[in-house]
Structures are given as structure tokens and as C-alpha cells.
């Protein structure tokens, strides 16, 4: 009997972990793309924030959750474009701009949201519903953990092999990584570094926007302020933790997702730990893993440096 | 190197004139940034269906309609000034501390913990002791990322931002738990007891709410100016910022310098948090800061990391904040427009290095510099 309870607990924990890792995964895959192209994107958080709101507006206007996903991608992509314009064309400091982008997204979404709803409460919009994958969802345990999720979860996990293939197995990926390792060398063999970095940032923004979409339309079917609350930074840490390899980064996201799921469950257990410490746990875990794993030294060599140099 | 007076012959008139233009540009640039941000803000306001001129009129009235409002501007500017001074100091050394928010919370926690104690201390002792607690709390919260950055080159942006979330939960724990006022009462809010009268900062311009914390901020601005531009340590700290390798090669203990500037920066954020409690709120509340630590980033950047520039920027943003409150009440424009304006100022300042490079005034400045030597 005891074992059955624990098994049920474990399955629900892992299923929630898979779900909670999804927004991190979208953002982290985006972040990998722009970092491999040589742009350090602290603004991932802001792109996710834009995504949560863009998705809400998209769903509100189109009356469909897929319209929402489009809105989320558009909002994130536009921020990516803005970031590209300021950091590549105007050669602004990427860290400073990224920080500005986070404040910008937070302020702008809150400004529009509060202008629309004076009471600060949004209406409900169409949201993603769980879709059981035929056959696979009937597998014991595995089916319950992985295959009874909302479609965005499947999309995120399908992107892992796609990203690995595109970034590491194609000429396009090789050229993109060249821009991150040695932009001048890339330029001499005919790669347009500026264009590649613009594209990488727009892609990254769209993916982070999908991560934001998951937060507003995959979990709560509404918009509130503070939905993202640091997930963009956790995704950044996951990228470093996973050494820029999509599969490893996905595992790092899963770890953080399960940690989040665990603290949510422990809150209901009546443990002698204050809930503030449980809420803190995912951030603490991220911090500790970040400190331990950050300096292995295989980050893209040109990361964070503007190009051309002068 | 700027600001270093050339020894020997006095600079030529052409060079002096060009330098003057250069300074003028450094001063005008941030105001141009704010003006541009306000114009974009006007477009956003118009998008929400409000007449931007009407909204900005309400903003201006909110700032200037009475002495009380002017006092309020300075009250709002005070924490921004103190945090901004610390951030300018640490940015000068090339460390991008975005953890001021967490450092503010930890400082306010320790400062308030001292300020609520009924030890029967006189005000001249109780206030400085509480502020010292604030400095220690914030400084310790800056020590870890500072050490990791300086010793192990671990990206301070990620560590400080994660520490922000952790600090906010720690304060949340204390205001709900050990430091909660009257915990047995059903309706008790998550806040500490009121700070002792002996720890409250005196009002200096009654009947406005302006308190002595503003004077402290002015004093700190002067002190940091002297440290940064007139003392050997400030020179070293700036050298670390302009070239870490060169500073190291010149025999400076760059690790120690980076840790010290980070602790000072965190400590000042902690002082700012304590000042906000001792001077305005009088109780530490859960989530008491509306992102002061993030706003101060824009202020430090806009002030060109210079203490006097930061003073001006802090007062400007204090005014924007007070004006925006009035604009929200009377024109229905959400106050978070100020965050958007702040972010745009950060954008403009971040790209202004390029604008300066392109600008005709500075090329004149450069030519004169080159011609003279």
C-alpha cells in the first residue's frame, strides 16, 4: 500500500516536472541559438514576459489558443529584433541592453495590461488542453508522465532533436556557430555575421515567446503580472549547465522543472519547513548548479563581443 | 585618459573649447535620452486612447503643484540616489551588479531588525547603528557574487539576479515569521513592528515628508565623488574597469578591489533600503520595494556612473515617479509607464557610445586632442 502511494506521488511529480520544464526548455533552446551565434541574451526573461502577454492578446483577438501561440511568438520575436537592432547595428553593450530589455518588457506589458483592465484582472481566454497521445499515453507510468500533456509540451520536446540537428549537423548550424566562435573567420568565408545574428536573435525571441505562451495559455488561460518571475534566468543557467548542447540543456531544464514541482508538492505536505524556503528552492538550486558548472570554459569564444570590432 | 590634467604647458584654446563641447555632450546626452523616451511614452499613451499632452500636463502638475509634492520628489529620489551611487561605483569597475534589489532587501532586513529593538538608545546612536546594519546586510549579499566574479570569473549578472529572488523570500519569511508584528492577532499583516522613535529619521522640511535620509544621500554623493576621483583607491577601481589585465599587470590586487567595490555597492543598496524604512515606511513589509534596485540601474547609467550625474538622474526619476502617480490618478495612465521610460533610457545610454563616436562634436574634440599631443 505504502509503495502505491509513493509511486503515485512519483508519477505525478515527474509529470509536473515535465510540464514545468516546458517554458524553460523553449527559452533555453532560444538562448542556445543566440549564444552559439555569439550574442549573450540576458533579455531572455523579458522575451518570455512579452510572450505571456502577446499570447494572451493573440488568444483574445483570434479566439483560439493557437492564435495565442502566434501572438506570443510575434511579441518575443519583435523584442528579439529590437535587441538585435540595438546590440548589432548600434553595437550597444549586450548585458546592459539585456537588462534594459527585461525592464522594458515588464513595464510595457504591465502598462498595456493595466490600461486595458483597470481592476488588474484579465478575462479568461481559450487555452491549451491536455491531449493524450494515442497508444503512447496508455503505457504504464511513462504514458502518465510524458504523454498526457498539452500540445506545447510535445512541441518543446520535439524541438530538442530538431535543434540538435539544425545547430550541430547542418551547414547552416556550422555557419551560425562560426559567428559565435570567430566572427571574422566566418566573414572571410562568406558568412554574413550580422544577418546570422539578427536571425538567431529573432528565432530566440520567438522561442522564448512560446515559453511565455505556455505560462499564460498552457497553465492558467489568463494573464497576470509576474508569471515569468525569473524563469528566463533559470533558462540561462540551464544553457551553461548543459554546455550549449540541446539534449543536456533539456536535462538541466527537467531538473529545474522537477525541483519546482517538488517544492509545490512539499508545500501541501505540512512539513516543518516554511513555504518561503520551498519557494526559494528552485532559485537556490539554480544558483548552486550555476556556480559549480559555469567555468568549464567551452562557451562560444566570441560570446558577448560586438562585431565588427570597430 | 580623461580628466587627468596634463602636466606642463596649459592646454591650447582649441583643445579647451573642444573639451568643453565634449563635457557639454556628456551632460546633454542623458537629457536627450529622457526626452526621446518621453516622446515614445507619449506615443504609447496615445495608443491607449489618452491625450498624451493632457497626461503629461497632469504629470507636471503632480511634480510642481506644491512644496509638499517637491518634498515627495526628493523622498522618492533618496533611495534611488543611494543605490545608484553604489551601482555607479561598481559599474566603473566593470562589474555589472544587477542584484541591488536583493541587497536592498537584506540591508533593510538587518537595519530594521536593529531599529525595532527597544534598547533605550539615543537617536544619535540608534540611527547610525541601524544604518550600519543595513550596510552590513546589503554588503554581505554583495560579497558572494563579488567574490565569485573576482576570484572565479563567474558571471555576476546571473548570480546577483538569482540572489534577488532568494533575498525577497528571506524577507518574506521574516515578515511572516520571526519579526512579525503581533503574530497572534488574526488580521496581523506580514510586517514588522514599527521602528523605535529613536531610530526614525527626522523630518527636515516640515510639513513635507522630506527626511534626513536625503542629506545622507547628498553626503554620500560627495564622499563617493572624492573616493572615485580624488583618491588612489578610486583610481585603481576605475583602472580595473577600463582594463582588468592592465590593472593586474600594474600590480594591483584586482580581486580585492572588485570584491570591495561590490561590497560597497551592496552595502549602499542596503543603506538605501534601511533609509526607506527609517524615513518613510517605518515598518518592513513583505515585498516593500517596487523594484527600486532595478530603477537604480537606469539612474547609474544615465548619470554616466558619476556621483553628481547620478544625483541629477535620481531627482529626475523621483520627479517622474511622483508625476506618474498623479498622472495615473487623474488621467488613468498606469504608473508603469515610468518603467518603460527607464528601460528606454537604458537603451539610449547603451547605444550612446556609438552616437558619441559618430557625433561631430566629439570628432572635433578628438582631432584637437590628437593635434595637441
XYZ file of C-alpha atoms in Angstrom:
683
model
C 0.000 0.000 0.000
C 2.753 2.355 1.024
C 4.530 1.696 -2.281
C 1.457 2.509 -4.341
C 1.165 5.898 -2.633
C 4.790 6.642 -3.312
C 4.521 5.518 -6.916
C 1.503 7.739 -7.486
C 3.375 10.612 -5.884
C 6.437 9.986 -8.015
C 4.450 9.780 -11.252
C 2.554 12.983 -10.551
C 5.809 14.679 -9.520
C 7.579 13.714 -12.732
C 4.590 14.592 -14.892
C 4.507 18.020 -13.278
C 8.273 18.284 -13.699
C 7.974 17.593 -17.422
C 5.260 20.253 -17.638
C 7.096 22.882 -15.585
C 10.287 22.323 -17.570
C 8.488 23.249 -20.804
C 8.722 27.070 -20.616
C 12.344 26.763 -19.526
C 13.020 24.458 -22.431
C 11.567 26.796 -25.055
C 13.540 29.741 -23.675
C 16.730 27.726 -23.271
C 16.591 26.411 -26.853
C 16.200 30.007 -27.998
C 19.063 31.093 -25.792
C 21.324 28.355 -27.173
C 20.679 29.634 -30.682
C 21.650 33.230 -29.987
C 24.562 32.286 -27.739
C 26.031 29.940 -30.335
C 25.773 32.847 -32.781
C 27.780 34.947 -30.322
C 25.135 37.122 -28.678
C 24.706 36.991 -24.908
C 20.997 37.440 -24.284
C 20.249 38.434 -20.690
C 16.902 39.640 -22.094
C 15.518 36.100 -22.367
C 13.380 36.842 -19.313
C 11.913 39.918 -20.999
C 11.193 37.977 -24.179
C 9.265 35.414 -22.126
C 7.334 38.200 -20.404
C 6.446 39.649 -23.800
C 5.387 36.149 -24.843
C 2.964 35.732 -21.937
C 1.203 38.959 -22.847
C 1.417 38.555 -26.619
C -0.137 35.109 -26.271
C -2.935 36.476 -24.140
C -3.699 39.200 -26.692
C -3.397 36.722 -29.549
C -5.878 34.349 -27.922
C -8.208 37.224 -27.063
C -8.261 38.550 -30.633
C -8.330 35.246 -32.505
C -10.438 33.279 -30.064
C -8.047 30.367 -30.373
C -5.088 29.186 -28.316
C -3.043 28.661 -31.485
C -3.661 32.290 -32.391
C -2.317 32.979 -28.917
C 0.828 30.985 -29.628
C 1.295 33.071 -32.746
C 0.882 36.255 -30.706
C 3.406 35.027 -28.151
C 5.946 34.220 -30.848
C 5.365 37.560 -32.529
C 5.842 39.521 -29.299
C 9.002 37.610 -28.380
C 10.326 37.853 -31.938
C 9.791 41.614 -32.017
C 11.805 42.005 -28.825
C 14.493 39.834 -30.426
C 14.516 42.174 -33.401
C 14.760 45.216 -31.134
C 17.617 43.623 -29.222
C 19.364 42.757 -32.491
C 18.977 46.301 -33.778
C 20.394 47.847 -30.607
C 23.181 45.337 -29.982
C 24.287 44.553 -33.533
C 23.503 47.628 -35.613
C 24.152 50.091 -32.789
C 26.732 47.887 -31.046
C 25.377 48.569 -27.557
C 26.668 46.542 -24.630
C 24.748 43.258 -24.689
C 24.496 42.833 -20.929
C 23.254 46.374 -20.365
C 20.777 46.093 -23.233
C 19.532 42.729 -21.998
C 18.852 44.164 -18.575
C 17.079 47.097 -20.204
C 15.031 44.696 -22.288
C 13.778 42.922 -19.151
C 12.669 46.181 -17.571
C 11.153 47.252 -20.894
C 9.079 44.073 -21.285
C 7.917 44.145 -17.692
C 6.932 47.815 -17.886
C 5.336 47.671 -21.310
C 3.180 44.587 -20.671
C 2.076 45.947 -17.318
C 1.343 49.332 -18.910
C -0.861 47.869 -21.637
C -2.492 45.355 -19.307
C -3.418 47.966 -16.703
C -4.662 50.290 -19.434
C -6.984 47.532 -20.635
C -8.157 46.304 -17.239
C -8.333 48.972 -14.584
C -9.086 46.358 -11.923
C -5.973 44.412 -12.872
C -7.847 41.165 -13.554
C -7.857 39.698 -17.030
C -10.660 37.766 -18.642
C -10.297 34.092 -19.443
C -9.156 33.187 -22.945
C -9.001 29.885 -24.842
C -6.130 27.823 -23.538
C -4.325 24.602 -24.386
C -5.967 21.433 -23.129
C -4.230 18.159 -22.352
C -4.140 15.855 -25.354
C -3.427 12.174 -24.735
C -1.173 10.757 -27.409
C -2.916 7.656 -28.822
C -1.323 4.365 -27.692
C 1.684 6.042 -26.037
C -0.441 7.532 -23.275
C -1.567 4.037 -22.308
C 1.940 2.882 -21.439
C 2.024 2.490 -17.672
C 3.943 5.213 -15.821
C 5.745 6.575 -18.921
C 2.425 7.375 -20.561
C 1.195 9.185 -17.485
C 4.422 11.158 -17.155
C 5.070 12.167 -20.758
C 2.055 11.630 -22.978
C -0.915 13.227 -21.227
C 0.274 16.803 -21.585
C -0.800 19.889 -23.520
C 0.418 20.077 -27.156
C 3.007 22.771 -26.382
C 4.842 20.285 -24.181
C 5.182 17.840 -27.078
C 6.308 20.678 -29.318
C 9.024 21.699 -26.848
C 10.380 18.178 -26.535
C 10.248 17.613 -30.295
C 12.371 20.732 -30.697
C 15.264 19.063 -28.843
C 16.294 16.722 -31.707
C 15.367 19.356 -34.284
C 17.610 21.936 -32.630
C 20.425 19.437 -32.219
C 20.188 18.576 -35.890
C 19.943 22.159 -37.147
C 22.649 23.580 -34.911
C 25.143 20.738 -34.952
C 24.535 18.694 -38.132
C 23.779 21.201 -40.896
C 25.885 23.733 -42.787
C 23.555 26.436 -41.545
C 24.325 25.418 -37.945
C 28.031 25.309 -38.649
C 27.952 28.807 -40.090
C 25.925 30.044 -37.123
C 28.368 28.549 -34.639
C 31.239 30.066 -36.631
C 29.720 33.501 -35.994
C 29.896 32.758 -32.279
C 33.369 31.271 -32.224
C 35.233 33.519 -34.594
C 33.062 36.057 -36.414
C 35.877 37.445 -38.515
C 36.813 33.988 -39.783
C 33.147 33.397 -40.585
C 33.024 36.666 -42.524
C 36.115 35.748 -44.571
C 34.477 32.530 -45.762
C 31.413 34.461 -46.847
C 29.051 34.142 -43.868
C 27.036 37.266 -43.191
C 27.620 37.591 -39.444
C 25.223 40.484 -38.950
C 22.401 38.722 -40.748
C 23.037 35.442 -38.935
C 22.997 37.117 -35.541
C 19.807 39.024 -36.389
C 18.142 35.772 -37.397
C 19.394 33.956 -34.285
C 18.003 36.654 -32.003
C 14.624 36.698 -33.752
C 14.406 32.899 -33.514
C 15.425 33.066 -29.893
C 12.777 35.680 -29.160
C 10.105 33.593 -30.871
C 11.058 30.503 -28.870
C 11.172 32.427 -25.599
C 7.791 33.866 -26.617
C 6.471 30.319 -26.920
C 7.803 29.667 -23.433
C 5.814 32.679 -22.274
C 2.786 31.393 -24.186
C 2.953 28.183 -22.187
C 2.850 30.154 -18.941
C -0.283 32.126 -19.818
C -2.158 29.686 -22.082
C -0.748 26.285 -21.069
C -1.299 26.614 -17.350
C -3.798 29.324 -16.388
C -5.616 30.580 -19.543
C -5.292 34.196 -18.416
C -2.662 36.882 -17.903
C -1.306 38.181 -14.620
C 1.803 40.196 -13.905
C 4.790 38.233 -12.650
C 4.068 34.989 -14.478
C 7.673 34.571 -15.594
C 9.402 35.558 -12.320
C 12.974 34.626 -13.115
C 12.419 31.656 -15.431
C 14.399 33.402 -18.166
C 17.415 33.498 -15.882
C 16.929 29.887 -14.852
C 16.924 29.038 -18.574
C 20.199 30.964 -18.990
C 21.720 28.937 -16.168
C 20.402 25.722 -17.767
C 22.192 26.606 -21.016
C 25.501 26.873 -19.219
C 24.749 23.797 -17.114
C 24.043 21.825 -20.328
C 27.121 23.170 -22.148
C 25.133 24.519 -25.156
C 24.031 21.000 -26.221
C 20.237 20.877 -26.627
C 19.840 17.429 -25.037
C 21.955 18.255 -21.984
C 20.290 21.630 -21.641
C 16.911 19.892 -21.775
C 18.001 17.595 -18.950
C 19.019 20.643 -16.924
C 15.597 22.198 -17.593
C 13.979 18.949 -16.459
C 15.996 19.046 -13.259
C 14.779 22.576 -12.529
C 11.237 21.609 -13.537
C 11.195 18.672 -11.155
C 12.676 20.864 -8.398
C 9.837 23.317 -8.939
C 7.265 20.508 -8.932
C 8.780 19.116 -5.760
C 8.593 22.387 -3.841
C 4.981 22.884 -4.968
C 4.085 19.423 -3.636
C 6.013 19.766 -0.403
C 4.029 22.913 0.365
C 0.967 20.743 0.761
C 2.707 18.213 2.984
C 2.737 20.148 6.206
C 6.487 19.708 6.609
C 8.210 21.728 9.321
C 9.787 23.887 6.567
C 8.372 27.347 5.952
C 6.901 27.707 2.457
C 9.122 30.733 1.751
C 12.098 28.387 1.793
C 10.327 25.977 -0.532
C 9.568 28.813 -2.963
C 13.206 29.793 -2.777
C 14.408 26.264 -3.542
C 14.402 26.355 -7.407
C 16.374 29.633 -7.404
C 18.813 28.288 -4.831
C 19.299 25.079 -6.798
C 19.870 27.101 -9.975
C 22.397 29.312 -8.205
C 24.340 26.385 -6.770
C 24.452 24.415 -10.035
C 25.381 27.599 -11.901
C 28.292 28.302 -9.586
C 29.532 24.728 -9.782
C 29.215 24.264 -13.530
C 29.772 27.684 -15.019
C 33.501 27.723 -15.589
C 34.232 24.700 -17.690
C 35.378 27.085 -20.377
C 33.677 25.770 -23.513
C 31.410 28.731 -24.129
C 31.451 30.213 -27.651
C 34.665 32.225 -27.896
C 33.048 35.289 -29.429
C 30.137 35.362 -26.961
C 29.106 38.844 -25.899
C 31.510 40.688 -28.178
C 30.098 43.065 -30.780
C 31.049 42.523 -34.389
C 32.631 44.132 -36.365
C 35.076 45.097 -33.650
C 35.195 48.734 -34.700
C 42.749 59.109 -20.205
C 40.009 61.643 -19.483
C 40.099 64.045 -16.574
C 43.803 63.699 -15.969
C 45.244 67.215 -16.166
C 48.202 67.321 -18.497
C 51.311 68.428 -16.702
C 53.424 71.250 -18.053
C 52.041 73.680 -20.591
C 48.386 74.731 -20.322
C 46.032 73.276 -22.937
C 45.561 75.247 -26.127
C 42.362 77.310 -26.503
C 41.173 74.971 -29.266
C 41.608 71.964 -27.014
C 39.876 73.709 -24.132
C 36.952 74.636 -26.339
C 36.718 71.109 -27.714
C 36.851 69.625 -24.222
C 34.086 71.959 -23.181
C 31.983 70.691 -26.090
C 32.800 67.144 -25.021
C 31.601 67.745 -21.487
C 28.507 69.502 -22.790
C 27.713 66.461 -24.846
C 28.184 64.101 -21.910
C 25.746 66.262 -19.944
C 23.228 66.745 -22.757
C 23.168 63.132 -23.895
C 21.185 61.778 -20.899
C 18.639 64.559 -21.202
C 18.279 63.786 -24.877
C 17.699 60.177 -23.844
C 14.946 61.156 -21.426
C 13.348 63.465 -23.959
C 13.348 60.726 -26.573
C 11.923 58.282 -24.015
C 9.165 60.744 -23.131
C 8.266 61.083 -26.807
C 7.983 57.313 -27.181
C 5.995 57.322 -23.929
C 3.607 59.868 -25.458
C 3.026 57.538 -28.412
C 2.257 54.676 -26.021
C -0.151 56.835 -24.042
C -1.873 57.885 -27.251
C -2.208 54.186 -28.172
C -4.259 53.606 -25.037
C -6.650 56.359 -26.085
C -5.493 59.092 -23.705
C -4.358 62.518 -24.915
C -0.617 62.493 -24.153
C -0.459 66.262 -23.663
C -3.215 66.056 -21.064
C -1.427 63.150 -19.371
C 1.936 64.933 -19.280
C 0.221 68.068 -18.003
C -1.122 66.023 -15.069
C 2.365 64.624 -14.590
C 3.880 68.088 -14.410
C 1.173 69.317 -12.035
C 1.892 66.338 -9.802
C 5.504 67.401 -9.524
C 5.248 71.140 -9.159
C 1.883 71.998 -7.655
C 3.151 72.459 -4.086
C 6.148 72.276 -1.780
C 4.684 69.061 -0.461
C 4.999 67.473 -3.874
C 8.543 68.773 -4.300
C 9.391 67.228 -0.934
C 7.870 63.988 -2.175
C 10.075 64.095 -5.274
C 13.157 64.267 -3.059
C 11.801 61.495 -0.827
C 11.375 59.250 -3.879
C 14.790 60.270 -5.200
C 16.592 59.388 -1.954
C 16.747 55.557 -2.187
C 17.341 55.775 -5.948
C 20.247 58.143 -5.304
C 21.879 55.969 -2.648
C 21.530 52.730 -4.622
C 22.556 54.494 -7.830
C 25.751 55.790 -6.190
C 26.742 52.258 -5.270
C 25.904 50.965 -8.727
C 27.853 53.746 -10.438
C 30.807 52.859 -8.221
C 30.670 49.174 -9.114
C 29.907 49.753 -12.837
C 33.056 51.899 -13.011
C 34.996 48.766 -12.162
C 33.357 46.803 -14.935
C 31.202 44.662 -12.603
C 27.561 44.683 -13.652
C 25.770 44.233 -10.352
C 22.052 43.868 -11.001
C 21.496 42.480 -7.535
C 20.766 45.807 -5.858
C 17.161 44.759 -5.302
C 18.185 41.766 -3.182
C 20.909 43.744 -1.433
C 18.318 46.403 -0.610
C 16.037 43.777 0.937
C 18.788 42.161 3.004
C 20.011 45.556 4.191
C 16.505 46.652 5.111
C 16.049 43.369 6.998
C 19.139 43.765 9.162
C 18.654 47.524 9.558
C 15.039 47.118 10.619
C 15.892 44.260 12.965
C 18.129 46.726 14.830
C 15.759 49.681 14.522
C 12.825 47.898 16.172
C 14.798 46.932 19.289
C 13.835 48.807 22.420
C 17.335 49.232 23.806
C 16.733 52.736 25.091
C 19.426 54.114 22.795
C 19.590 57.807 21.948
C 18.766 58.705 18.324
C 22.357 59.707 17.522
C 23.369 56.136 18.260
C 20.311 54.156 17.229
C 20.064 55.631 13.699
C 23.722 55.103 12.732
C 23.647 51.615 14.229
C 20.598 50.697 12.152
C 22.164 52.171 9.007
C 25.334 50.226 9.715
C 23.202 47.101 9.970
C 21.751 47.973 6.574
C 25.212 48.371 5.109
C 26.363 45.043 6.539
C 23.244 43.206 5.348
C 23.487 44.532 1.806
C 27.269 44.262 1.750
C 27.219 40.601 2.715
C 24.666 39.952 -0.031
C 27.077 41.575 -2.500
C 30.111 39.758 -1.118
C 29.319 36.312 -2.543
C 28.730 37.357 -6.190
C 31.637 39.813 -5.898
C 33.967 37.099 -4.702
C 32.775 34.636 -7.343
C 33.227 37.226 -10.082
C 36.624 38.423 -8.917
C 38.150 35.088 -7.972
C 36.467 32.646 -10.347
C 35.152 34.942 -13.099
C 31.593 33.668 -12.561
C 29.072 35.873 -14.370
C 27.730 38.290 -11.770
C 24.563 39.055 -13.716
C 23.137 35.562 -13.199
C 24.288 35.156 -9.597
C 23.021 38.556 -8.476
C 19.623 38.183 -10.134
C 19.092 34.750 -8.540
C 20.152 36.177 -5.174
C 17.460 38.852 -5.629
C 14.710 36.248 -5.638
C 16.267 34.449 -2.681
C 16.552 37.682 -0.657
C 12.932 38.606 -1.291
C 11.811 35.210 0.025
C 14.063 35.536 3.067
C 12.469 38.884 3.917
C 9.083 37.358 3.245
C 9.909 34.643 5.767
C 10.951 37.124 8.443
C 7.962 39.420 7.964
C 5.598 36.441 8.139
C 7.533 34.715 10.902
C 10.143 35.746 13.451
C 9.855 39.521 13.021
C 6.094 39.720 12.503
C 4.230 42.326 14.477
C 1.701 40.835 16.897
C 1.704 37.361 15.324
C -1.228 36.140 17.404
C -3.719 38.667 16.039
C -5.897 37.230 13.296
C -5.623 40.203 10.976
C -1.897 40.827 11.505
C -0.272 41.967 8.283
C 3.038 40.468 7.179
C 5.104 43.322 8.545
C 7.471 44.045 11.424
C 6.567 46.214 14.430
C 7.090 49.948 13.958
C 10.707 51.064 14.292
C 11.526 52.814 17.592
C 11.085 56.584 17.661
C 14.810 56.802 18.401
C 15.571 55.124 15.049
C 13.222 57.158 12.845
C 14.923 59.662 10.565
C 13.910 63.228 11.465
C 11.861 65.286 9.007
C 13.934 68.191 7.712
C 11.415 70.280 5.769
C 8.061 70.134 7.558
C 5.298 69.918 6.637
C 6.681 67.908 3.679
C 7.718 64.270 4.171
C 11.373 65.012 3.378
C 13.615 63.262 5.899
C 17.286 63.336 6.830
C 17.998 60.404 4.512
C 18.186 62.878 1.636
C 21.022 64.735 3.374
C 22.738 61.405 3.902
C 22.397 60.780 0.167
C 23.980 64.157 -0.637
C 26.827 63.411 1.768
C 27.355 60.018 0.190
C 27.416 61.569 -3.288
C 30.190 63.923 -2.211
C 32.080 61.124 -0.470
C 31.905 58.847 -3.479
C 32.991 61.673 -5.750
C 36.065 62.193 -3.574
C 36.801 58.473 -3.353
C 36.359 57.887 -7.074
C 38.142 60.902 -8.480
C 40.448 62.153 -5.765
C 41.731 59.062 -4.006
C 44.122 56.315 -5.052
C 41.543 53.619 -4.418
C 39.051 55.220 -6.790
C 41.698 55.478 -9.459
C 42.515 51.796 -9.034
C 38.843 50.826 -9.081
C 38.374 52.684 -12.375
C 41.561 51.153 -13.758
C 40.108 47.701 -13.096
C 37.071 48.779 -15.087
C 38.952 50.145 -18.085
C 41.319 47.190 -18.392
C 41.410 44.338 -15.937
C 44.545 42.881 -17.476
C 46.422 46.191 -17.411
C 45.427 46.834 -13.796
C 46.594 43.386 -12.855
C 49.853 43.865 -14.759
C 50.404 47.169 -12.965
C 50.498 45.194 -9.744
C 47.051 45.995 -8.382
C 45.213 43.407 -6.327
C 42.321 43.339 -8.759
C 40.485 40.550 -6.919
C 40.404 42.510 -3.689
C 39.395 45.721 -5.480
C 36.483 44.033 -7.239
C 35.269 42.435 -4.016
C 35.483 45.755 -2.170
C 33.542 47.733 -4.810
C 30.913 45.005 -4.891
C 30.548 45.023 -1.098
C 30.326 48.825 -1.068
C 27.725 48.724 -3.814
C 25.677 46.097 -1.979
C 26.153 47.938 1.295
C 24.839 51.194 -0.160
C 21.796 49.386 -1.536
C 21.293 48.025 1.983
C 21.594 51.529 3.438
C 19.044 52.746 0.905
C 16.629 50.015 1.985
C 17.122 50.916 5.638
C 16.693 54.638 4.922
C 13.418 53.853 3.180
C 12.186 52.049 6.314
C 13.558 54.518 8.897
C 12.482 57.584 6.935
C 9.260 56.671 5.160
C 7.620 53.314 5.818
C 8.650 52.783 9.476
C 7.856 49.070 9.139
C 9.469 46.407 6.980
C 6.791 44.817 4.834
C 6.791 41.778 2.604
C 7.687 42.890 -0.947
C 8.092 46.515 0.131
C 10.224 47.645 -2.819
C 8.633 48.456 -6.174
C 11.820 47.472 -7.999
C 13.990 50.308 -6.666
C 17.114 48.212 -7.259
C 16.280 47.854 -10.954
C 15.326 51.509 -11.446
C 18.664 52.492 -9.969
C 20.441 50.694 -12.833
C 18.921 53.191 -15.251
C 19.894 56.021 -12.920
C 23.526 54.958 -12.639
C 23.809 54.528 -16.402
C 22.084 57.813 -17.119
C 24.347 59.589 -14.637
C 27.331 58.204 -16.530
C 28.365 56.456 -13.270
C 29.377 59.856 -11.925
C 28.072 60.720 -8.414
C 26.785 64.149 -9.448
C 25.238 62.801 -12.628
C 23.545 60.138 -10.532
C 22.214 62.816 -8.179
C 20.579 64.629 -11.098
C 19.239 61.417 -12.599
C 17.796 60.279 -9.254
C 15.955 63.574 -8.816
C 14.649 63.387 -12.359
C 13.299 59.880 -11.830
C 11.943 60.827 -8.409
C 10.021 63.566 -10.206
C 8.844 61.187 -12.920
C 7.615 58.768 -10.257
C 5.680 61.409 -8.316
C 4.318 62.895 -11.520
C 3.307 59.481 -12.815
C 1.311 58.807 -9.642
C -0.660 61.981 -10.295
C -0.993 61.051 -13.971
C -2.403 57.654 -13.017
C -4.907 59.190 -10.610
C -6.122 61.976 -12.886
C -5.518 60.762 -16.441
C -5.792 56.994 -15.926
C -2.332 56.273 -17.341
C -0.687 53.365 -15.446
C 2.404 54.345 -13.445
C 4.374 51.524 -15.032
C 4.955 53.888 -17.963
C 7.899 55.034 -15.824
C 9.474 51.563 -16.130
C 9.145 51.811 -19.903
C 10.784 55.235 -19.859
C 13.578 53.899 -17.638
C 14.184 50.976 -19.975
C 14.372 53.302 -22.951
C 16.877 55.487 -21.149
C 18.990 52.347 -20.643
C 18.727 51.616 -24.383
C 19.717 55.134 -25.370
C 22.633 55.235 -22.966
C 23.825 51.773 -24.063
C 23.966 52.833 -27.696
C 25.154 56.373 -26.981
C 28.795 55.277 -27.063
C 28.157 54.813 -30.760
C 26.282 58.094 -31.118
C 29.165 59.898 -29.484
C 31.582 58.196 -31.771
C 29.644 59.367 -34.770
C 28.805 62.804 -33.447
C 30.565 65.773 -34.990
C 31.241 67.471 -31.671
C 33.324 64.660 -30.357
C 35.259 64.171 -33.540
C 36.229 67.824 -33.150
C 37.258 67.001 -29.593
C 39.284 64.025 -30.799
C 41.003 65.978 -33.531
C 42.029 68.653 -31.068
C 43.303 66.041 -28.623
C 45.360 64.438 -31.335
C 46.676 67.755 -32.598
C 47.816 68.761 -29.132
C 49.605 65.695 -28.356
